[in-house]
XYZ file of C-alpha atoms in Angstrom:
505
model
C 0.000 0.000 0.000
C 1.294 3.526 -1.067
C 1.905 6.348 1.466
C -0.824 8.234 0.302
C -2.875 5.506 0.967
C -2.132 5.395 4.313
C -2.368 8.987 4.791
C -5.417 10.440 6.769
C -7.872 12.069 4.918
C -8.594 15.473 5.563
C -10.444 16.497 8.461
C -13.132 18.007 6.701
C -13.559 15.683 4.539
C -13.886 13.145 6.690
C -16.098 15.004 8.636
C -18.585 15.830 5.895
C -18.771 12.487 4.362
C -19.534 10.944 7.967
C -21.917 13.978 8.072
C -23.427 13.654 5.137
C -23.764 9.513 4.838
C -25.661 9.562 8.139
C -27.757 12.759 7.542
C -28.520 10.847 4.109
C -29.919 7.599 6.091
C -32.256 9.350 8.150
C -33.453 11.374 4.778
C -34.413 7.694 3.576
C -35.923 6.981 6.745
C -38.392 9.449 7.142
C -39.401 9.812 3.195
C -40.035 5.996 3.876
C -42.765 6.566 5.790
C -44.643 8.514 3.236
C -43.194 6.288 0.135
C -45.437 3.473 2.111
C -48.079 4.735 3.400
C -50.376 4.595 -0.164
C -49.847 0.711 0.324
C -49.753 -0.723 4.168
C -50.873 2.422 5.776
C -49.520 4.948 8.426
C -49.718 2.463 11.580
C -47.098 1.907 14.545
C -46.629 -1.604 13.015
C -45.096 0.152 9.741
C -43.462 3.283 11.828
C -42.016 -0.279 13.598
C -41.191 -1.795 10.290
C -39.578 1.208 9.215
C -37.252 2.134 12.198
C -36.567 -1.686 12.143
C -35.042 -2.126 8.674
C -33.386 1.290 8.796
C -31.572 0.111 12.223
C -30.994 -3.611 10.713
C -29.395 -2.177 7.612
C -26.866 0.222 9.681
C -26.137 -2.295 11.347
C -25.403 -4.246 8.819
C -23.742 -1.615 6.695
C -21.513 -0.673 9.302
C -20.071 -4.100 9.719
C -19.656 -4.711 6.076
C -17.742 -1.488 5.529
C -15.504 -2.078 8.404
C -14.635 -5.583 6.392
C -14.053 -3.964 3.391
C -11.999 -1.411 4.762
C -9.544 -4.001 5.937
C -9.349 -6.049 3.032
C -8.986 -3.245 0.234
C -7.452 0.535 0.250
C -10.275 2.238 1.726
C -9.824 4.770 -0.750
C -11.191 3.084 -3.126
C -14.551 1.884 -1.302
C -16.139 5.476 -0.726
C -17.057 6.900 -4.357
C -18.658 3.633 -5.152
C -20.319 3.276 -1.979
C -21.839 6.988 -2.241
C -22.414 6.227 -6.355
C -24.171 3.011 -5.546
C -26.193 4.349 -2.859
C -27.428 7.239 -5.010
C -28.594 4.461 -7.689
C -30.135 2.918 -5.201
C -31.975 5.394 -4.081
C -33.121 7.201 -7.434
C -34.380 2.971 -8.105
C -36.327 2.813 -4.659
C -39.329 4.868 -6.260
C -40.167 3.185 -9.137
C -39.790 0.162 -7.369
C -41.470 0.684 -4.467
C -44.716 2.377 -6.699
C -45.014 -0.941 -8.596
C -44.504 -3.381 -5.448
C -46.487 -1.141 -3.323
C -48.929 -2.094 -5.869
C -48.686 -5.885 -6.001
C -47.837 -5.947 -2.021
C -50.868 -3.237 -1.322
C -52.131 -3.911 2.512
C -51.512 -4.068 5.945
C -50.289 -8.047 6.261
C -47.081 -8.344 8.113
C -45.014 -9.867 5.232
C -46.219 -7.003 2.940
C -45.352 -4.333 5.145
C -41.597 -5.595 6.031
C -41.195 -6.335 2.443
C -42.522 -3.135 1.079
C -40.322 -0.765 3.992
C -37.187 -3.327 2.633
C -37.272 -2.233 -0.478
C -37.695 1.181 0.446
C -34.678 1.528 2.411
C -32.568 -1.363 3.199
C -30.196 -1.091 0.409
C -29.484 2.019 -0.085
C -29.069 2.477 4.027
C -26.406 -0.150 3.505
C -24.452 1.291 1.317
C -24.916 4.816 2.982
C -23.839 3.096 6.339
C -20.846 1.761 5.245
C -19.128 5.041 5.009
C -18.124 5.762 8.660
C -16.260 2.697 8.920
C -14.689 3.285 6.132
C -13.690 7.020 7.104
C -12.970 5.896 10.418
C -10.485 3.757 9.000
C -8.440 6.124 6.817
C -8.319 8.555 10.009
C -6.825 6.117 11.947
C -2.801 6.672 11.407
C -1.903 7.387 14.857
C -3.302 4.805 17.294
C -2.659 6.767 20.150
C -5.688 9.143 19.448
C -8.256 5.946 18.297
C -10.239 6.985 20.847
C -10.706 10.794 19.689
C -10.817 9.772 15.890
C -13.629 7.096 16.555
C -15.628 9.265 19.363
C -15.187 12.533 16.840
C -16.333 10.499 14.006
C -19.129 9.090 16.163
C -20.747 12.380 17.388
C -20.448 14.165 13.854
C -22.183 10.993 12.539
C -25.323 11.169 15.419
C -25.138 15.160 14.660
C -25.981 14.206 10.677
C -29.014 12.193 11.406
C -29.965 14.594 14.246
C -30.086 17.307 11.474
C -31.155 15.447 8.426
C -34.633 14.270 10.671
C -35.563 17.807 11.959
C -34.499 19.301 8.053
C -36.676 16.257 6.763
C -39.636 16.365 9.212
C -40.425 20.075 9.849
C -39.055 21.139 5.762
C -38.629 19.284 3.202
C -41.705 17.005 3.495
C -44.056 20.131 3.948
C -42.302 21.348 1.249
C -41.592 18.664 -1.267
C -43.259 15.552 -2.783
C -41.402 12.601 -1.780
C -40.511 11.654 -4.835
C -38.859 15.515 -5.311
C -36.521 14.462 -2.090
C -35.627 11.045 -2.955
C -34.582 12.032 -7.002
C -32.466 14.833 -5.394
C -31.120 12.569 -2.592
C -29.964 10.035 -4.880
C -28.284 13.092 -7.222
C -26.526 14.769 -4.693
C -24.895 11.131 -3.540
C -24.102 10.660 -6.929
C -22.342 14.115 -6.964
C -20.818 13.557 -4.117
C -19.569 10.194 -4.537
C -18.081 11.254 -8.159
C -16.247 14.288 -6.609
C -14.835 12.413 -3.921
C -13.511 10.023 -6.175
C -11.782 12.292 -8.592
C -10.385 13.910 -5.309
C -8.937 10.192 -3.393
C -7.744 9.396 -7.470
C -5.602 12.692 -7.504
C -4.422 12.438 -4.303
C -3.114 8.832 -4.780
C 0.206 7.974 -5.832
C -0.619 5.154 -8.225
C -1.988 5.939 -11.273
C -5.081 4.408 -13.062
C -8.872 5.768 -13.238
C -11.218 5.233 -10.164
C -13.830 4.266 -12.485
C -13.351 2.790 -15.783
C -14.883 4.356 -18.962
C -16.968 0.704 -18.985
C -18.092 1.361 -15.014
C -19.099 4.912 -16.032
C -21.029 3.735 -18.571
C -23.190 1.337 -16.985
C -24.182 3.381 -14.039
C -25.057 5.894 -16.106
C -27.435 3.757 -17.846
C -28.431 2.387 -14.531
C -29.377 5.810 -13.792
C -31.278 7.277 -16.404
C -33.315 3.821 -16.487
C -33.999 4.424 -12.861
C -35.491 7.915 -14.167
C -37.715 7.098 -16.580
C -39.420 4.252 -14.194
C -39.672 6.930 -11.673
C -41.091 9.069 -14.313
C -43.836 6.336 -15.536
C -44.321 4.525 -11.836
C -47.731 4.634 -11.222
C -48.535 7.094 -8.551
C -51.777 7.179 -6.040
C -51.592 10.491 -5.295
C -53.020 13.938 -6.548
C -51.241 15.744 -3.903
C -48.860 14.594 -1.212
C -49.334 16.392 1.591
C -47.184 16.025 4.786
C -49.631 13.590 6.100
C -50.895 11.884 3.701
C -50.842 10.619 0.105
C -54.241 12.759 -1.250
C -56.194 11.809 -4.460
C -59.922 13.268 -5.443
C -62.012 10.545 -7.704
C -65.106 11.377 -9.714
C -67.944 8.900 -9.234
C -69.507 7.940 -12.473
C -73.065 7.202 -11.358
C -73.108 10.547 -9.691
C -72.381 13.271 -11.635
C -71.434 15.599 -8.481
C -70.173 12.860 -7.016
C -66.450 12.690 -5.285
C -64.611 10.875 -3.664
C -61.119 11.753 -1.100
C -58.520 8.847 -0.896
C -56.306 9.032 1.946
C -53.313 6.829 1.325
C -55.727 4.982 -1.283
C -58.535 4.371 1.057
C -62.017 5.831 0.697
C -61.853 8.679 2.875
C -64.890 11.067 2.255
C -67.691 11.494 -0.118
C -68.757 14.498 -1.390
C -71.824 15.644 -3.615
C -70.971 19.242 -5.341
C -74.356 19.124 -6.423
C -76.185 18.296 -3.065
C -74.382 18.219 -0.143
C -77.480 16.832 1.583
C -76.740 13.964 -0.045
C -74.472 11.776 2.567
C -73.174 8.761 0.539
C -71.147 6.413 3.322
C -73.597 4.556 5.931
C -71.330 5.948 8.939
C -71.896 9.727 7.598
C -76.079 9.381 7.168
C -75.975 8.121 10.505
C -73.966 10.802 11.896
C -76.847 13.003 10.052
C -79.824 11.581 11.654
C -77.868 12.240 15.109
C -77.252 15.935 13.615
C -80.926 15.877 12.364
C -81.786 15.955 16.232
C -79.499 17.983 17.594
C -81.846 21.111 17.156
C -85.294 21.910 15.940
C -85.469 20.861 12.221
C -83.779 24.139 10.425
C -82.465 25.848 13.263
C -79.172 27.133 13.333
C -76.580 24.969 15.797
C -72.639 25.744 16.644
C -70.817 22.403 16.017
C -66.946 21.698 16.514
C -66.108 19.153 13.932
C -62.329 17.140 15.001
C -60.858 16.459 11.472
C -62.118 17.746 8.600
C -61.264 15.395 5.540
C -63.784 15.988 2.440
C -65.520 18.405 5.003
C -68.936 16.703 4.074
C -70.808 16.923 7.409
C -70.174 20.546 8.069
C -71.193 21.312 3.709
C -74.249 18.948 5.466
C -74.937 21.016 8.647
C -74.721 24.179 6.073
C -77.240 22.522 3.903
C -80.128 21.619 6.449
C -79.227 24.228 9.116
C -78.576 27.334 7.474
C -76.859 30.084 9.624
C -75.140 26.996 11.447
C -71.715 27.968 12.593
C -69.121 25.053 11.968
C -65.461 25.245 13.160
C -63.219 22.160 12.072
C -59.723 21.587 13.167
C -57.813 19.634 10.652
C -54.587 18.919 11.136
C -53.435 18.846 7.241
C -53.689 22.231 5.810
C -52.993 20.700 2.282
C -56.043 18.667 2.794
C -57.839 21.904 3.566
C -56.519 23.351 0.329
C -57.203 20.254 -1.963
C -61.062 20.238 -0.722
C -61.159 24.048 -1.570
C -60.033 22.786 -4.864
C -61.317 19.605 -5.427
C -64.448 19.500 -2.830
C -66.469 22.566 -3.268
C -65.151 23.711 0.194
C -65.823 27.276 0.670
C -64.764 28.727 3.767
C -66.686 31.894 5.405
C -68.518 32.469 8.682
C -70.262 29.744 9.106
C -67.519 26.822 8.000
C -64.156 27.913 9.775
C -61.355 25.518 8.909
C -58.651 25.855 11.387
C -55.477 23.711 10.784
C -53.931 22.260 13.803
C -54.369 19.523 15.752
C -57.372 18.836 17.818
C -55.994 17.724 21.108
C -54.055 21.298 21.430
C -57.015 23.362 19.454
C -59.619 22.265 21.817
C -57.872 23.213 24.962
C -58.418 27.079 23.489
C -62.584 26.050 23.363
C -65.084 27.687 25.407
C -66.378 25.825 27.736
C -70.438 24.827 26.703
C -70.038 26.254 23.052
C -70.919 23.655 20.736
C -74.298 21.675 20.262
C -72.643 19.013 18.430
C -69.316 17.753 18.617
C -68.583 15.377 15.381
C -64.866 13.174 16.236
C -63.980 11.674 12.849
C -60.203 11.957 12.874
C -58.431 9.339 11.488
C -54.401 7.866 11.021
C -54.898 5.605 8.455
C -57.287 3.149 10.305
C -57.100 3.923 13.773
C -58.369 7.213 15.511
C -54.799 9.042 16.957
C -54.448 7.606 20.211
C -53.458 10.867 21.540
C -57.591 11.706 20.367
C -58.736 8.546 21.972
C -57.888 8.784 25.761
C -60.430 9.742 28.537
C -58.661 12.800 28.755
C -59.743 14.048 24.906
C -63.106 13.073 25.860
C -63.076 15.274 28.917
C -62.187 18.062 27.123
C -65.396 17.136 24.700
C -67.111 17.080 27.610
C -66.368 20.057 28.641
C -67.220 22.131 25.328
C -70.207 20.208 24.967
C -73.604 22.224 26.027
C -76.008 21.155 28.148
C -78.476 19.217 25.820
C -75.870 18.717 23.490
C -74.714 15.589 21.778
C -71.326 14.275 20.759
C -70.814 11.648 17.783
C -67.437 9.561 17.373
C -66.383 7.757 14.374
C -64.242 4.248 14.828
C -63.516 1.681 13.122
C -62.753 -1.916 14.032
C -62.465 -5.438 13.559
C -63.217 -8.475 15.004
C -62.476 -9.644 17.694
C -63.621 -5.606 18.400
C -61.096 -4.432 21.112
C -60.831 -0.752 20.137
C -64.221 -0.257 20.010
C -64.722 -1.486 23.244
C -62.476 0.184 25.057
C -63.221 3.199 23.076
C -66.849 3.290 24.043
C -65.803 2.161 27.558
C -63.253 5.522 27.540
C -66.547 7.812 26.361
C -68.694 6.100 28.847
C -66.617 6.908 31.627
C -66.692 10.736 31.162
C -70.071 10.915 29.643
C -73.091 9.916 31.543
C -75.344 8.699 28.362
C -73.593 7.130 25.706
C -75.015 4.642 22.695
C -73.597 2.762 20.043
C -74.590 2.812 16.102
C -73.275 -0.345 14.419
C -74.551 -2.870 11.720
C -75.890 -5.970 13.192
C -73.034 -8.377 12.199
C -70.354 -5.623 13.190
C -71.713 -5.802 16.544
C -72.047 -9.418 17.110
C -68.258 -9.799 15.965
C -68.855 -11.230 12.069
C -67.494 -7.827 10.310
C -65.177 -5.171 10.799
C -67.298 -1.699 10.158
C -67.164 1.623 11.344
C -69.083 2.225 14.920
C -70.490 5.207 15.967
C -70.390 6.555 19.582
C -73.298 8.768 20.850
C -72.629 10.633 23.997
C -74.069 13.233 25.957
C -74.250 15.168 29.211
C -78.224 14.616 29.170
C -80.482 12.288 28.396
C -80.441 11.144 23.889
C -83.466 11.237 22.133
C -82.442 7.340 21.436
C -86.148 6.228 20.314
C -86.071 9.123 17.366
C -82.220 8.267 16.380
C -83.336 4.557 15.852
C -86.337 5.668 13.461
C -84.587 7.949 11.600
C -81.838 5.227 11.363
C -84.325 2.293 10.281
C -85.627 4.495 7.018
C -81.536 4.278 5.884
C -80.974 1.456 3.513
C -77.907 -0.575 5.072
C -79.384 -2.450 8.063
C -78.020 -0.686 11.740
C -78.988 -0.641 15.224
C -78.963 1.085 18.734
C -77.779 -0.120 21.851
C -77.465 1.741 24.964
C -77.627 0.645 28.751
C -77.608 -2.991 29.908
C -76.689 -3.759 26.229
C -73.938 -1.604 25.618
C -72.333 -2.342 28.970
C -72.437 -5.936 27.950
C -70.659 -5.613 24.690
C -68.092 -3.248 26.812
C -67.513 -5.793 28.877
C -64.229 -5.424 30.749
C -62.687 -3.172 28.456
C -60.228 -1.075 29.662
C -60.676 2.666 29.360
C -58.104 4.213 27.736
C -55.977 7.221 29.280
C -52.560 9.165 28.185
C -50.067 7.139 29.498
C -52.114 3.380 28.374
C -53.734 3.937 24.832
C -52.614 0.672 22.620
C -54.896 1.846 19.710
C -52.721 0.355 17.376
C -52.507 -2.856 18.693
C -55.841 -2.666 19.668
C -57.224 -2.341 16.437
C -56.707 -5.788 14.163
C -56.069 -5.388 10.586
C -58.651 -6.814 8.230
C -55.565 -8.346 6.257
């Protein structure tokens, strides 16, 4: 080995490219989450899956460029490692969008195998790097200790930054497939210069990449852009929660429909937005329907807004009605004022935020209907889900008023359980809207909780609910604490809503 081989590389350098590898992992990491999320959902088992991999292939990455670093001239390993990685990465779209599509759902297998190809190879590669630095830096033993710890905490300091420049920028700013093309071109810049810069330095002469290598990755490269560019793609706009896309229904001409990481989300009528489409939103409008006098004007605090069809609803039948609705996506907000006939004013305030910290602000008694349909993915947040959250909808509800939750769940039907057992211990009256079979533990469906500080008008809500056409019944009292059973009610530091909730695949 030459003495420029064994010659440290400059500090600098060695502290941006342990900088920069590690910043570049977490980049992967938390665009994974969105790449994904179209296909097994937004759950804790894929934020698991995720965090898993990621950790599995630095782990693996590490040791492998360690290895190499002792059996070759280190030198050599870093511009292909950062070029390969870059491939890699500008590859992970295209291949993700047409897996995602053959893998779509929330099975186990699907999900590990969907967040593997997302990130495990390019992570590798990435990973490999600080070993690899940390092995040219290491010409005097007697400072091993301050090469490897320096090395170390400018490596933690890289993901550290990358993660907060990820999560609060780039992914409000940027679609993730924006981030990951310019990911995987700035590694390939990067590796390239690097490796023109270890080839000068070095004593022996020869090309760090052939004219043949050069060749082929550039092919590699450009055929990983033109998949990317005709991947198919389930969005209409990403949003930094979300993949978003607005259908038009072709037996209603008005008629649309909001996918939220391809999953029916809302329905919307442009043409009538009396007309409520999904079983769980009439039901929520015969509740609504009795909230007031037929016509009268109520104030109702909506927690997530989505397609925004039961305030457009409320505006319909109860004119002068004054609707605020905390949504937490403010793209979402601006896609329905594109796509959903949204039209904010007076009486339908959209206020982007999330509930849990919005509500605290509420009056106390200033809403005569509280409607709860906030969803991640499947599950309600847990952090919306506790007794706590449903004290503070106690407390804004009004005397007389009424509050309406909607969950979904599957057999064997823990969530909703302990759900309605969470409601139930804050609110004195509480009932349950379900279809038959969801309630005797055949089907998964989406429940609705009732609640209120006095007395329902539970006799009228059943009528208005046996003219719908989808089967559904009541239950309340000796009934309802039957099906609760000994759920346990669900509080800030114990809500397993994830876990609770079984995946129908």
């Amino acid at each position: 080995m030459s003495d420029s081989s064994r010659r440290p590389l400059p500090g600098r350098l060695a502290a941006f490219l342990v900088f920069f590898a590690s910043g570049a992992v977490l980049v992967l990491e938390t665009v994974a989450l969105r790449m994904v999320g179209p296909y097994v959902g937004v759950s804790l088992q894929v934020t698991s899956s995720v965090i898993a991999v990621s950790l599995g292939a630095i782990a693996y990455g590490a040791w492998l460029g360690g290895w190499f670093a002792d059996q070759r001239d280190p030198r050599t390993l870093i511009a292909p490692a950062l070029v390969l990685a870059g491939i890699a990465t500008g590859l992970t779209l295209p291949l993700v969008r047409y897996a995602g599509e053959a893998l779509r759902g929330g099975a186990v297998p699907a999900i590990l195998l969907v967040t593997a190809i997302t990130v495990f190879i390019p992570a590798l590669l990435l990973s490999a790097v600080p070993p690899i630095v940390v092995k040219l830096q290491l010409a005097d033993l007697n400072r091993t200790g301050q090469v490897v710890g320096r090395l170390s905490s400018i490596g933690t300091l890289g993901a550290v930054t990358a993660t907060l420049v990820t999560g609060f920028v780039l992914v409000a700013a940027l679609p993730s497939n924006v981030i990951m093309v310019s990911l995987a071109v700035s590694l390939g810049v990067v590796g390239l210069a690097v490796g023109s810069y270890l080839h000068r330095d070095r004593a022996r002469p020869g090309l760090p990449l052939s004219q043949r290598a050069k060749a082929t990755l550039a092919v590699i490269g450009i055929a990983g852009a033109g998949l990317s560019a005709v991947a198919p793609t389930p969005c209409d706009v990403e949003t930094a929660y979300s993949c978003a896309a607005v259908e038009v229904d072709p037996e209603r001409a008005g008629g649309r429909v909001l996918y939220l990481n391809s999953a029916q989300h809302s329905y919307v009528d442009l043409d009538d937005p009396r007309h409520l489409e999904f079983a769980y939103t009439q039901w929520i409008g015969a509740v609504a329907d009795l909230a007031a006098p037929p016509g009268e004007a109520i104030d109702a605090l909506h927690l997530g807004g989505g397609g925004f069809t039961v305030p457009a609803y409320l505006a319909a039948t109860r004119p002068g009605s004054d609707s605020v609705v905390f949504e937490i996506d403010g793209r979402l907000v601006e896609l329905a004022e594109r796509s959903l006939g949204l039209r904010p004013g007076p009486g339908l305030r959209p206020v982007v935020g999330d509930a849990r910290m919005l509500i605290a602000d509420r009056a106390d008694a200033s809403a005569d209907l509280v409607v709860g349909d906030a969803f991640g993915d499947l599950a309600v947040p847990w952090h919306l889900a506790t007794r706590e959250m449903a004290a503070e909808v106690r407390r804004v509800v009004r005397p007389g008023g009424i509050y309406v939750q909607n969950v979904i769940d599957y057999p064997p039907l823990r969530f909703i359980r302990a759900e309605t057992a969470t409601v139930a211990a804050v609110f004195p009256h509480v009932a349950l809207i379900a279809p038959p079979r969801a309630l005797a533990g055949d089907d998964g469906a989406n429940f609705l909780i009732v609640a209120g500080p006095d007395p329902l008008p539970l006799a009228r809500i059943a009528e208005r609910l046996a003219a719908l056409p989808e089967p559904v019944i009541v239950i309340s009292g000796a009934e309802l604490d039957a099906f609760i059973g000994r759920a346990r009610v669900l509080t800030d530091s114990f809500a397993p809503v994830d876990q609770l909730l079984v995946s129908p695949y």
